[in-house]
PDB file of C-alpha atoms in Angstrom:
ATOM      1  CA  GLY A   1     105.218  96.678  92.079  1.00 79.00           C
ATOM      2  CA  ILE A   2     108.983  96.805  91.971  1.00 86.00           C
ATOM      3  CA  GLN A   3     110.818  93.865  90.411  1.00 92.00           C
ATOM      4  CA  VAL A   4     113.992  92.903  92.267  1.00 95.00           C
ATOM      5  CA  GLU A   5     116.696  90.688  90.817  1.00 96.00           C
ATOM      6  CA  GLN A   6     119.676  89.521  92.808  1.00 97.00           C
ATOM      7  CA  SER A   7     122.798  87.910  91.440  1.00 97.00           C
ATOM      8  CA  PRO A   8     124.388  85.506  91.696  1.00 98.00           C
ATOM      9  CA  PRO A   9     121.733  83.189  93.195  1.00 96.00           C
ATOM     10  CA  ASP A  10     124.408  80.998  94.765  1.00 97.00           C
ATOM     11  CA  LEU A  11     128.018  81.707  95.649  1.00 97.00           C
ATOM     12  CA  ILE A  12     130.693  79.533  97.209  1.00 97.00           C
ATOM     13  CA  LEU A  13     133.792  81.240  98.561  1.00 96.00           C
ATOM     14  CA  GLN A  14     136.983  80.138 100.176  1.00 97.00           C
ATOM     15  CA  GLU A  15     137.487  81.786 103.533  1.00 97.00           C
ATOM     16  CA  GLY A  16     139.387  85.034 103.068  1.00 97.00           C
ATOM     17  CA  ALA A  17     138.070  85.727  99.576  1.00 98.00           C
ATOM     18  CA  ASN A  18     136.190  88.859  98.542  1.00 97.00           C
ATOM     19  CA  SER A  19     132.839  89.024  96.775  1.00 97.00           C
ATOM     20  CA  THR A  20     130.314  91.408  95.265  1.00 98.00           C
ATOM     21  CA  LEU A  21     126.574  90.783  95.364  1.00 98.00           C
ATOM     22  CA  ARG A  22     124.311  92.709  93.027  1.00 98.00           C
ATOM     23  CA  CYS A  23     120.715  93.888  93.319  1.00 98.00           C
ATOM     24  CA  ASN A  24     118.873  95.357  90.335  1.00 97.00           C
ATOM     25  CA  PHE A  25     115.470  96.936  90.724  1.00 95.00           C
ATOM     26  CA  SER A  26     112.953  97.982  88.121  1.00 93.00           C
ATOM     27  CA  ASP A  27     111.802 101.370  89.387  1.00 89.00           C
ATOM     28  CA  SER A  28     112.892 104.369  91.397  1.00 85.00           C
ATOM     29  CA  VAL A  29     113.060 103.742  95.119  1.00 85.00           C
ATOM     30  CA  ASN A  30     113.213 105.881  98.238  1.00 82.00           C
ATOM     31  CA  ASN A  31     114.565 103.225 100.588  1.00 87.00           C
ATOM     32  CA  LEU A  32     116.711 100.131 100.243  1.00 93.00           C
ATOM     33  CA  GLN A  33     117.881  97.720 102.899  1.00 94.00           C
ATOM     34  CA  TRP A  34     120.347  94.839 102.806  1.00 97.00           C
ATOM     35  CA  PHE A  35     119.811  91.907 105.160  1.00 96.00           C
ATOM     36  CA  HIS A  36     121.681  88.768 106.087  1.00 97.00           C
ATOM     37  CA  GLN A  37     119.504  85.781 106.992  1.00 95.00           C
ATOM     38  CA  ASN A  38     121.361  83.277 109.125  1.00 91.00           C
ATOM     39  CA  PRO A  39     120.725  79.522 108.988  1.00 87.00           C
ATOM     40  CA  TRP A  40     118.164  79.836 111.810  1.00 87.00           C
ATOM     41  CA  GLY A  41     116.049  82.317 109.858  1.00 89.00           C
ATOM     42  CA  GLN A  42     116.965  85.535 111.666  1.00 92.00           C
ATOM     43  CA  LEU A  43     117.187  88.558 109.390  1.00 94.00           C
ATOM     44  CA  ILE A  44     119.978  90.873 110.439  1.00 93.00           C
ATOM     45  CA  ASN A  45     120.070  94.454 109.201  1.00 93.00           C
ATOM     46  CA  LEU A  46     123.245  95.208 107.301  1.00 96.00           C
ATOM     47  CA  PHE A  47     122.607  98.535 105.620  1.00 96.00           C
ATOM     48  CA  TYR A  48     119.906 101.105 105.131  1.00 93.00           C
ATOM     49  CA  ILE A  49     121.143 102.698 101.917  1.00 94.00           C
ATOM     50  CA  PRO A  50     118.735 104.455  99.544  1.00 90.00           C
ATOM     51  CA  SER A  51     121.744 106.078  97.851  1.00 93.00           C
ATOM     52  CA  GLY A  52     125.496 106.504  98.198  1.00 96.00           C
ATOM     53  CA  THR A  53     128.053 104.298  99.888  1.00 97.00           C
ATOM     54  CA  LYS A  54     128.316 103.007 103.455  1.00 97.00           C
ATOM     55  CA  GLN A  55     130.867 100.823 105.171  1.00 97.00           C
ATOM     56  CA  ASN A  56     130.627  98.654 108.260  1.00 96.00           C
ATOM     57  CA  GLY A  57     133.743  96.669 109.009  1.00 97.00           C
ATOM     58  CA  ARG A  58     134.358  94.125 106.261  1.00 98.00           C
ATOM     59  CA  LEU A  59     131.079  94.979 104.571  1.00 98.00           C
ATOM     60  CA  SER A  60     130.229  97.919 102.395  1.00 98.00           C
ATOM     61  CA  ALA A  61     127.318  98.804 100.175  1.00 98.00           C
ATOM     62  CA  THR A  62     126.705 101.177  97.312  1.00 98.00           C
ATOM     63  CA  THR A  63     123.373 102.185  95.826  1.00 96.00           C
ATOM     64  CA  VAL A  64     123.167 104.059  92.537  1.00 96.00           C
ATOM     65  CA  ALA A  65     119.498 104.956  92.543  1.00 91.00           C
ATOM     66  CA  THR A  66     119.558 106.667  89.162  1.00 92.00           C
ATOM     67  CA  GLU A  67     120.815 103.446  87.560  1.00 95.00           C
ATOM     68  CA  ARG A  68     118.608 101.220  89.704  1.00 95.00           C
ATOM     69  CA  TYR A  69     121.120  98.958  91.336  1.00 97.00           C
ATOM     70  CA  SER A  70     122.832  98.309  94.620  1.00 97.00           C
ATOM     71  CA  LEU A  71     125.987  96.360  95.423  1.00 98.00           C
ATOM     72  CA  LEU A  72     127.087  94.626  98.602  1.00 98.00           C
ATOM     73  CA  TYR A  73     130.815  94.006  99.037  1.00 98.00           C
ATOM     74  CA  ILE A  74     132.122  91.398 101.426  1.00 98.00           C
ATOM     75  CA  SER A  75     135.852  91.409 102.027  1.00 97.00           C
ATOM     76  CA  SER A  76     137.992  88.785 103.754  1.00 98.00           C
ATOM     77  CA  SER A  77     134.984  86.475 104.046  1.00 97.00           C
ATOM     78  CA  GLN A  78     134.532  84.292 107.122  1.00 97.00           C
ATOM     79  CA  THR A  79     132.491  81.143 107.647  1.00 96.00           C
ATOM     80  CA  THR A  80     130.073  83.161 109.782  1.00 95.00           C
ATOM     81  CA  ASP A  81     129.203  85.186 106.671  1.00 96.00           C
ATOM     82  CA  SER A  82     127.383  82.144 105.281  1.00 96.00           C
ATOM     83  CA  GLY A  83     123.656  82.517 104.805  1.00 96.00           C
ATOM     84  CA  VAL A  84     121.318  84.303 102.446  1.00 96.00           C
ATOM     85  CA  TYR A  85     121.686  87.965 101.577  1.00 98.00           C
ATOM     86  CA  PHE A  86     118.589  89.923 100.612  1.00 97.00           C
ATOM     87  CA  CYS A  87     118.131  93.370  99.228  1.00 96.00           C
ATOM     88  CA  ALA A  88     114.754  95.007  99.763  1.00 94.00           C
ATOM     89  CA  PRO A  89     113.806  98.325  98.242  1.00 92.00           C
ATOM     90  CA  THR A  90     110.709 100.382  98.959  1.00 87.00           C
ATOM     91  CA  LYS A  91     109.006 102.434  96.312  1.00 79.00           C
ATOM     92  CA  GLY A  92     107.210 105.643  97.075  1.00 67.00           C
ATOM     93  CA  ALA A  93     107.264 107.980 100.039  1.00 61.00           C
ATOM     94  CA  GLY A  94     104.077 106.537 101.527  1.00 62.00           C
ATOM     95  CA  SER A  95     104.791 102.878 100.891  1.00 66.00           C
ATOM     96  CA  TYR A  96     105.432 100.544 103.785  1.00 72.00           C
ATOM     97  CA  GLN A  97     106.282  97.561 101.665  1.00 78.00           C
ATOM     98  CA  LEU A  98     109.811  96.239 101.385  1.00 86.00           C
ATOM     99  CA  THR A  99     109.997  94.156  98.208  1.00 90.00           C
ATOM    100  CA  PHE A 100     112.449  91.319  98.709  1.00 92.00           C
ATOM    101  CA  GLY A 101     114.548  89.699  96.032  1.00 91.00           C
ATOM    102  CA  LYS A 102     115.092  85.937  95.986  1.00 93.00           C
ATOM    103  CA  GLY A 103     118.427  86.430  97.675  1.00 96.00           C
ATOM    104  CA  THR A 104     122.003  85.292  97.177  1.00 97.00           C
ATOM    105  CA  LYS A 105     122.930  82.157  99.095  1.00 96.00           C
ATOM    106  CA  LEU A 106     126.531  82.451 100.238  1.00 97.00           C
ATOM    107  CA  SER A 107     128.567  79.534 101.506  1.00 97.00           C
ATOM    108  CA  VAL A 108     132.018  80.294 102.893  1.00 97.00           C
ATOM    109  CA  ILE A 109     134.182  77.215 103.278  1.00 97.00           C
ATOM    110  CA  PRO A 110     137.304  76.942 105.448  1.00 95.00           C
TER     111      PRO A 110
ATOM    112  CA  GLU B   1     119.288  90.514 119.274  1.00 76.00           C
ATOM    113  CA  THR B   2     117.309  93.016 117.217  1.00 82.00           C
ATOM    114  CA  GLY B   3     114.866  94.210 119.881  1.00 94.00           C
ATOM    115  CA  VAL B   4     111.993  92.270 118.314  1.00 97.00           C
ATOM    116  CA  THR B   5     110.910  88.998 119.916  1.00 97.00           C
ATOM    117  CA  GLN B   6     108.525  86.349 118.653  1.00 98.00           C
ATOM    118  CA  THR B   7     106.831  83.419 120.354  1.00 97.00           C
ATOM    119  CA  PRO B   8     106.588  80.569 119.866  1.00 97.00           C
ATOM    120  CA  ARG B   9     109.668  79.886 117.787  1.00 96.00           C
ATOM    121  CA  HIS B  10     108.228  76.636 116.451  1.00 97.00           C
ATOM    122  CA  LEU B  11     104.611  75.586 116.089  1.00 97.00           C
ATOM    123  CA  VAL B  12     102.968  72.462 114.739  1.00 96.00           C
ATOM    124  CA  MET B  13      99.223  72.602 114.343  1.00 94.00           C
ATOM    125  CA  GLY B  14      96.471  70.630 112.719  1.00 91.00           C
ATOM    126  CA  MET B  15      94.187  72.110 110.110  1.00 90.00           C
ATOM    127  CA  THR B  16      91.299  72.444 112.570  1.00 89.00           C
ATOM    128  CA  ASN B  17      93.305  74.083 115.353  1.00 89.00           C
ATOM    129  CA  LYS B  18      93.302  77.712 116.430  1.00 94.00           C
ATOM    130  CA  LYS B  19      96.609  79.202 117.484  1.00 96.00           C
ATOM    131  CA  SER B  20      98.204  82.633 117.816  1.00 97.00           C
ATOM    132  CA  LEU B  21     101.644  84.009 117.081  1.00 98.00           C
ATOM    133  CA  LYS B  22     102.963  86.826 119.229  1.00 98.00           C
ATOM    134  CA  CYS B  23     105.418  89.581 118.437  1.00 98.00           C
ATOM    135  CA  GLU B  24     106.792  92.223 120.789  1.00 98.00           C
ATOM    136  CA  GLN B  25     109.153  95.067 120.011  1.00 97.00           C
ATOM    137  CA  HIS B  26     111.284  96.921 122.549  1.00 96.00           C
ATOM    138  CA  LEU B  27     112.486  99.662 120.215  1.00 95.00           C
ATOM    139  CA  GLY B  28     109.828 102.317 120.738  1.00 94.00           C
ATOM    140  CA  HIS B  29     108.633 101.928 117.169  1.00 94.00           C
ATOM    141  CA  ASN B  30     105.176 102.778 115.878  1.00 92.00           C
ATOM    142  CA  ALA B  31     104.825 100.474 112.872  1.00 92.00           C
ATOM    143  CA  MET B  32     104.704  96.678 112.929  1.00 94.00           C
ATOM    144  CA  TYR B  33     104.581  94.140 110.125  1.00 94.00           C
ATOM    145  CA  TRP B  34     103.883  90.466 109.452  1.00 96.00           C
ATOM    146  CA  TYR B  35     105.812  88.742 106.654  1.00 95.00           C
ATOM    147  CA  LYS B  36     105.591  85.189 105.336  1.00 96.00           C
ATOM    148  CA  GLN B  37     108.587  83.300 103.995  1.00 95.00           C
ATOM    149  CA  SER B  38     107.754  80.089 102.149  1.00 94.00           C
ATOM    150  CA  ALA B  39     110.282  77.685 100.724  1.00 87.00           C
ATOM    151  CA  LYS B  40     111.667  78.933  97.419  1.00 76.00           C
ATOM    152  CA  LYS B  41     109.591  82.129  97.449  1.00 84.00           C
ATOM    153  CA  PRO B  42     110.598  85.678  98.335  1.00 86.00           C
ATOM    154  CA  LEU B  43     109.444  87.143 101.605  1.00 91.00           C
ATOM    155  CA  GLU B  44     105.900  88.434 101.257  1.00 91.00           C
ATOM    156  CA  LEU B  45     104.385  91.264 103.258  1.00 91.00           C
ATOM    157  CA  MET B  46     101.095  90.227 104.859  1.00 94.00           C
ATOM    158  CA  PHE B  47      99.947  93.063 107.108  1.00 94.00           C
ATOM    159  CA  VAL B  48     101.106  96.486 108.269  1.00 92.00           C
ATOM    160  CA  TYR B  49     100.007  98.365 111.366  1.00 92.00           C
ATOM    161  CA  ASN B  50     100.960 102.005 111.822  1.00 87.00           C
ATOM    162  CA  PHE B  51     100.113 103.560 115.202  1.00 86.00           C
ATOM    163  CA  LYS B  52      97.861 100.529 115.901  1.00 85.00           C
ATOM    164  CA  GLU B  53      95.859 101.039 112.711  1.00 86.00           C
ATOM    165  CA  GLN B  54      95.996  98.462 109.930  1.00 85.00           C
ATOM    166  CA  THR B  55      97.245 100.218 106.843  1.00 83.00           C
ATOM    167  CA  GLU B  56      97.961  97.317 104.511  1.00 78.00           C
ATOM    168  CA  ASN B  57      96.504  93.874 103.931  1.00 79.00           C
ATOM    169  CA  ASN B  58      98.117  92.211 100.959  1.00 80.00           C
ATOM    170  CA  SER B  59      95.166  90.023  99.945  1.00 86.00           C
ATOM    171  CA  VAL B  60      95.772  87.646 102.828  1.00 93.00           C
ATOM    172  CA  PRO B  61      93.150  84.892 103.348  1.00 93.00           C
ATOM    173  CA  SER B  62      90.786  85.434 106.245  1.00 93.00           C
ATOM    174  CA  ARG B  63      92.119  82.382 108.055  1.00 95.00           C
ATOM    175  CA  PHE B  64      94.934  84.757 109.091  1.00 96.00           C
ATOM    176  CA  SER B  65      93.668  87.452 111.451  1.00 95.00           C
ATOM    177  CA  PRO B  66      96.036  90.120 112.795  1.00 96.00           C
ATOM    178  CA  GLU B  67      95.614  92.090 115.989  1.00 96.00           C
ATOM    179  CA  CYS B  68      97.603  95.066 117.233  1.00 96.00           C
ATOM    180  CA  PRO B  69      96.466  96.122 120.729  1.00 95.00           C
ATOM    181  CA  ASN B  70      99.267  98.692 121.101  1.00 94.00           C
ATOM    182  CA  SER B  71     102.378  99.839 119.262  1.00 91.00           C
ATOM    183  CA  SER B  72     104.583  97.276 121.032  1.00 96.00           C
ATOM    184  CA  HIS B  73     102.572  94.113 120.434  1.00 97.00           C
ATOM    185  CA  LEU B  74     101.322  92.338 117.352  1.00 97.00           C
ATOM    186  CA  PHE B  75      99.473  89.051 117.087  1.00 98.00           C
ATOM    187  CA  LEU B  76      98.608  86.772 114.212  1.00 98.00           C
ATOM    188  CA  HIS B  77      95.622  84.554 114.930  1.00 97.00           C
ATOM    189  CA  LEU B  78      95.514  81.355 112.895  1.00 96.00           C
ATOM    190  CA  HIS B  79      92.389  79.326 112.175  1.00 94.00           C
ATOM    191  CA  THR B  80      91.707  76.357 109.870  1.00 93.00           C
ATOM    192  CA  LEU B  81      95.011  76.641 108.071  1.00 94.00           C
ATOM    193  CA  GLN B  82      96.074  74.594 105.090  1.00 94.00           C
ATOM    194  CA  PRO B  83      99.315  72.612 104.680  1.00 93.00           C
ATOM    195  CA  GLU B  84     100.508  75.213 102.145  1.00 93.00           C
ATOM    196  CA  ASP B  85     100.463  77.776 104.953  1.00 95.00           C
ATOM    197  CA  SER B  86     103.481  76.071 106.466  1.00 96.00           C
ATOM    198  CA  ALA B  87     106.213  78.693 106.411  1.00 96.00           C
ATOM    199  CA  LEU B  88     108.422  80.979 108.484  1.00 96.00           C
ATOM    200  CA  TYR B  89     106.394  83.904 109.797  1.00 98.00           C
ATOM    201  CA  LEU B  90     108.447  86.993 110.521  1.00 97.00           C
ATOM    202  CA  CYS B  91     107.485  90.065 112.469  1.00 97.00           C
ATOM    203  CA  ALA B  92     109.183  93.418 111.940  1.00 95.00           C
ATOM    204  CA  SER B  93     108.938  96.919 113.311  1.00 94.00           C
ATOM    205  CA  SER B  94     110.056 100.383 112.264  1.00 92.00           C
ATOM    206  CA  GLN B  95     109.925 103.893 113.625  1.00 89.00           C
ATOM    207  CA  ALA B  96     106.948 104.540 111.384  1.00 78.00           C
ATOM    208  CA  GLY B  97     105.871 103.228 108.055  1.00 65.00           C
ATOM    209  CA  GLY B  98     107.570 103.968 104.778  1.00 63.00           C
ATOM    210  CA  ILE B  99     111.135 105.171 104.644  1.00 68.00           C
ATOM    211  CA  TYR B 100     112.301 103.964 108.033  1.00 81.00           C
ATOM    212  CA  GLU B 101     114.535 100.971 108.595  1.00 88.00           C
ATOM    213  CA  GLN B 102     112.704  97.749 109.512  1.00 91.00           C
ATOM    214  CA  TYR B 103     113.989  95.390 112.207  1.00 94.00           C
ATOM    215  CA  PHE B 104     112.980  91.734 112.209  1.00 95.00           C
ATOM    216  CA  GLY B 105     112.265  89.183 114.890  1.00 97.00           C
ATOM    217  CA  PRO B 106     113.643  85.627 114.773  1.00 96.00           C
ATOM    218  CA  GLY B 107     110.471  84.206 113.263  1.00 96.00           C
ATOM    219  CA  THR B 108     108.020  81.431 114.045  1.00 97.00           C
ATOM    220  CA  ARG B 109     108.424  78.295 111.983  1.00 96.00           C
ATOM    221  CA  LEU B 110     104.914  76.974 111.429  1.00 97.00           C
ATOM    222  CA  THR B 111     104.051  73.488 110.241  1.00 96.00           C
ATOM    223  CA  VAL B 112     100.439  72.672 109.403  1.00 95.00           C
ATOM    224  CA  THR B 113      99.666  68.962 109.401  1.00 93.00           C
TER     225      THR B 113
END
């Protein structure tokens, strides 16, 4: 299966700071999602981004499939951004399986 | 609110009990999934149903028994669980399997005593 590595594992930010989270994967993928898991366990979809760049408000994501990585940018961070961020690629056109990384735990402090 | 609901949200059960987890999606999707999230481990896919047919079973012990009566509902029947089965159980759905975006429910936090 695909190996997924996320960095950094933990990140503490002052409110208002910017950050970049990285996701490396070991094989070619045809789908990649970024999620935010809040403290209550709910996974919220952030981006569906098998390739290219997308932006949604203060968040943006870039996937370079040929180089096997994806980046999540958070700008002007807020305390509500705290939680764990997961990337989850899928390999193969017929595969149903999202392979999750261990996540980046983000803490935004006032 | 993602359009996927799960009940109960919390469950405590003994090792000899039988219980069921329920998932319902209101998104018109055709694929549904069960994931397990244990402490300090990545989310693991357990089962996949596509158009009510089970298409993946990731070597899950038989004490976990899934049921998908229609494309909107998914159950996970639990029987004689072990304490190490304590975890957050997440349900997800997508338009179909494979390349489509998955949407997750809030999860059921299960404690086996």
